[in-house]
Short mmCIF file of C-alpha atoms and ligand atoms in Angstrom, two decimals:
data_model
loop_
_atom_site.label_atom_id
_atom_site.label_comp_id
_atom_site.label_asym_id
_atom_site.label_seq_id
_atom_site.Cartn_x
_atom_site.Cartn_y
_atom_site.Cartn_z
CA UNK A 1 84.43 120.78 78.46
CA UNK A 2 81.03 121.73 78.20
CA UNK A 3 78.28 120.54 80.98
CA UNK A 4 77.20 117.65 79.05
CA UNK A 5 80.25 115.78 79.32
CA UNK A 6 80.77 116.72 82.70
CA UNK A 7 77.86 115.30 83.38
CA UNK A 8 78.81 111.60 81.83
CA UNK A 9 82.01 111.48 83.62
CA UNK A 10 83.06 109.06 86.43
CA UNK A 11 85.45 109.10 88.98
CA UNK A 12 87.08 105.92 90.35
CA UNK A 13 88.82 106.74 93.77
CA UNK A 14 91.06 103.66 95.35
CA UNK A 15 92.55 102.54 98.00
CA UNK A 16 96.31 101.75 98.26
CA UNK A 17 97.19 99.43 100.64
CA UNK A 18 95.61 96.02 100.14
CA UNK A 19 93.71 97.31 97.40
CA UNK A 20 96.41 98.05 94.61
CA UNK A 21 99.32 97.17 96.08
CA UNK A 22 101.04 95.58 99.49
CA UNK A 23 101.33 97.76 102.61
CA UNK A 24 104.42 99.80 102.70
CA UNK A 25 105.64 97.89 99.55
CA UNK A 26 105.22 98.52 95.88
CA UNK A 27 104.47 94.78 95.23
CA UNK A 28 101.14 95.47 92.72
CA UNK A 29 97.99 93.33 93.79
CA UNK A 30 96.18 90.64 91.39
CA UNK A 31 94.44 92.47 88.83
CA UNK A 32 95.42 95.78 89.45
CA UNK A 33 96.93 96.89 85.76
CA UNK A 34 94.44 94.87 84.13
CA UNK A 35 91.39 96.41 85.61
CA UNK A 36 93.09 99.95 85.76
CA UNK A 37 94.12 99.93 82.07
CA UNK A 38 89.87 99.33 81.63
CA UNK A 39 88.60 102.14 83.77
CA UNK A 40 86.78 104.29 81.44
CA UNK A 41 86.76 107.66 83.86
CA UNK A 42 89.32 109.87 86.41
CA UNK A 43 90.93 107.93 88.69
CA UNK A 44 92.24 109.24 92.20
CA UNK A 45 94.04 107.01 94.81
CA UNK A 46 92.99 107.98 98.28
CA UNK A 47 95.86 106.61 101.39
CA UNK A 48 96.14 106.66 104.84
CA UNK A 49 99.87 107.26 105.61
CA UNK A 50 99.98 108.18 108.77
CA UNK A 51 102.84 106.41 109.64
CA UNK A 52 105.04 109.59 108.47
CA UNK A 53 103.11 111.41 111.86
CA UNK A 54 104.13 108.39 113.70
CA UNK A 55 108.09 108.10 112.51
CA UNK A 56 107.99 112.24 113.54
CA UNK A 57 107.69 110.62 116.88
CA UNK A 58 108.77 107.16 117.43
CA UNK A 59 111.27 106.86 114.62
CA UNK A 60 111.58 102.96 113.59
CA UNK A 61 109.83 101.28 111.97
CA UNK A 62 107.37 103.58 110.52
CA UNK A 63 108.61 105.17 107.33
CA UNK A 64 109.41 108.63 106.75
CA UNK A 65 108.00 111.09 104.77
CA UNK A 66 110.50 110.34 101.51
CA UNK A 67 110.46 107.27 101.36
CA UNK A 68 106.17 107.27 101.37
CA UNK A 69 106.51 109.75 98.45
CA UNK A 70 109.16 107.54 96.72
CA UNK A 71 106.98 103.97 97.23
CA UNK A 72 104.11 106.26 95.47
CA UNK A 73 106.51 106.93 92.27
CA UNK A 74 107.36 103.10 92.41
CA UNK A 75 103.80 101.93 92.67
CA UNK A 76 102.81 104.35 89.60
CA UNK A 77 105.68 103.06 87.78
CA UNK A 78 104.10 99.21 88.23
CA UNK A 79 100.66 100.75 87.06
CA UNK A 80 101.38 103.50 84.31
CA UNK A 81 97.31 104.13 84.37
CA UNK A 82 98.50 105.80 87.94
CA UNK A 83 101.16 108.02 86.45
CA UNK A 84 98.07 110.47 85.53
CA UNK A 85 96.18 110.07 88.65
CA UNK A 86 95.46 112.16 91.45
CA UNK A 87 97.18 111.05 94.33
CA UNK A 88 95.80 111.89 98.11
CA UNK A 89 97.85 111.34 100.75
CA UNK A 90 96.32 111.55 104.51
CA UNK A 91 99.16 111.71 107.00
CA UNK A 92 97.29 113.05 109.73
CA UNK A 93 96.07 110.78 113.04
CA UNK A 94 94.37 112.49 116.06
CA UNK A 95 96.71 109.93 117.98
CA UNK A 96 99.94 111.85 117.03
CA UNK A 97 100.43 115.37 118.28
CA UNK A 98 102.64 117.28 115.89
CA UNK A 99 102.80 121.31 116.05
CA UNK A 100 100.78 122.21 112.73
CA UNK A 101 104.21 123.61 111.43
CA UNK A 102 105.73 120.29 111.41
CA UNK A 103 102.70 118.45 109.40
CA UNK A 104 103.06 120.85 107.22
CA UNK A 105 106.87 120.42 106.75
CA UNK A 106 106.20 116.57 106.96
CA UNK A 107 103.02 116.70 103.79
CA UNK A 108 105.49 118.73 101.71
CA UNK A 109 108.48 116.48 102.51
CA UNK A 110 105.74 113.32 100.96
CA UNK A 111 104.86 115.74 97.94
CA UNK A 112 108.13 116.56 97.18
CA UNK A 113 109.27 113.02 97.20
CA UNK A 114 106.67 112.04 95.22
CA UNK A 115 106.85 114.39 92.01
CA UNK A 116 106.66 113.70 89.04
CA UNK A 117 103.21 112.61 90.81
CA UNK A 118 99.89 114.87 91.30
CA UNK A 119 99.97 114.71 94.28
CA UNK A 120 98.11 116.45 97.84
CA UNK A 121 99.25 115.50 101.08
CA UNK A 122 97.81 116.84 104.09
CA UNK A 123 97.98 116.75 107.80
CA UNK A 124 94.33 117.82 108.50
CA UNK A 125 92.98 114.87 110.20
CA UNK A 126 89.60 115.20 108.40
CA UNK A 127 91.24 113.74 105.60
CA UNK A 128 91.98 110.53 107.58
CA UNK A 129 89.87 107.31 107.02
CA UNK A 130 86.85 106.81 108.20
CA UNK A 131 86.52 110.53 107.95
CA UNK A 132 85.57 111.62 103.90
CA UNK A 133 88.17 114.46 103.44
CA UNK A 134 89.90 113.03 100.71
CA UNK A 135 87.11 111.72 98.86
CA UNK A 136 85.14 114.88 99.04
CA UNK A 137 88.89 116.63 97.76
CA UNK A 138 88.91 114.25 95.20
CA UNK A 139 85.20 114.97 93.74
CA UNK A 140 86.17 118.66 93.96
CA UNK A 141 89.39 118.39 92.07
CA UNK A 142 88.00 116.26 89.00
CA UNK A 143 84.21 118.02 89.37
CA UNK A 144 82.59 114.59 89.06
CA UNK A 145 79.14 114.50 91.40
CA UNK A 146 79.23 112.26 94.31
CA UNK A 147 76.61 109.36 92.61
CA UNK A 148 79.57 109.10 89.49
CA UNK A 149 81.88 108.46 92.12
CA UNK A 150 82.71 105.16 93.89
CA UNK A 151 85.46 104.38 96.10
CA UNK A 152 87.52 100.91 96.37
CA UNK A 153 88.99 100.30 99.10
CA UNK A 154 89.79 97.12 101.65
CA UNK A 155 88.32 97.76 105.19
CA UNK A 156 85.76 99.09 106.93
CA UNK A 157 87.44 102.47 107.73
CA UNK A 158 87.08 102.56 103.57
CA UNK A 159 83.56 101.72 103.38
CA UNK A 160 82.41 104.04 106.44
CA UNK A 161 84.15 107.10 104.45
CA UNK A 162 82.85 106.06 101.14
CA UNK A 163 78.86 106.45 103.02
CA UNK A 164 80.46 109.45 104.91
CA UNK A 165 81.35 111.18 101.49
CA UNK A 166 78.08 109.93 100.21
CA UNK A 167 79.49 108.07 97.42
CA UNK A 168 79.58 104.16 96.40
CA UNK A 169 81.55 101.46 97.40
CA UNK A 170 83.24 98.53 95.98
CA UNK A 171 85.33 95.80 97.87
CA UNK A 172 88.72 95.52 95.91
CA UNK A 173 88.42 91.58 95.82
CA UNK A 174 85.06 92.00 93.97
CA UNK A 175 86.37 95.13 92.19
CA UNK A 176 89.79 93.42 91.16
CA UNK A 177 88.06 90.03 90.73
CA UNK A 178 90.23 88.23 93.28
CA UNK A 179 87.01 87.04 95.34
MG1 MG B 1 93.67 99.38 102.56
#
């Protein structure tokens, strides 16, 4: 692809829960495969998931790391536009103190579960919301500039790592038309 078309291209990064679909579940939000299927550019989805760091060490009721990776496959199976996107999985918390052996062992266990699906889990808790990690991953993996990027997501943690990554921001409701 030469630099010209690099240049037009967009990337659309979302949120997962309350933004495509219900937390934990695979129950697909208003909208969702409508809009999707009209999204002329890449499209990432960008989750915290840090419950898998939490079930490590409380057990109940957070999930573990396969089924995460499996409710992914599910959720892309709802959406089929999601089948070809890249999937970013944050499963790190500063709250939860793990050896960095066992996040590792933990981010593979998601990826793993999730294949078929692109996808890049990590423990690093830079890639947790607020903090811009896995937009700025996501910008790198597509090599789409920050101003063709905008990020969807629900909450404030959302918006505050959309301005940290320097990127734009779109409420689902507004994006999804559920206002
Ligand atoms: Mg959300």
């Amino acid at each position: 692809m030469g630099n010209a078309e690099r240049a037009g291209r967009s990337l659309y990064i979302f949120d997962l829960d309350g933004t495509l679909a219900e937390k934990w579940k695979a129950t697909i939000l208003l909208g969702v495969v409508e809009c999707l299927n009209r999204v002329e550019g890449e499209i990432a989805v960008a989750t915290n998931q840090a419950g898998v760091g939490w079930h490590a060490v409380e057990g109940e009721p957070y999930p573990r790391p396969d089924e995460v990776g499996r409710r992914l496959v599910e959720v892309a199976d709802a959406v089929p536009r999601l089948k070809r996107a890249l999937w970013l999985v944050a499963i790190g918390d500063d709250r939860v103190s793990l050896p960095p052996g066992r996040w590792r062992v933990l981010a593979d266990a998601v990826t793993r579960a999730a294949a078929p699906l692109d996808v890049r889990t990590s423990g690093d808790p830079a890639w947790r919301k607020p903090r811009p990690g896995m937009l700025l991953e996501a910008c790198r993996a597509f090599d789409v500039s920050r101003e063709k990027t905008v990020f969807i997501g629900d909450r404030e943690e959302d918006a505050q790592a959309a301005e940290a990554a320097d990127v734009g921001f779109v409420r689902a409701d507004q994006f999804f038309g559920r206002g």
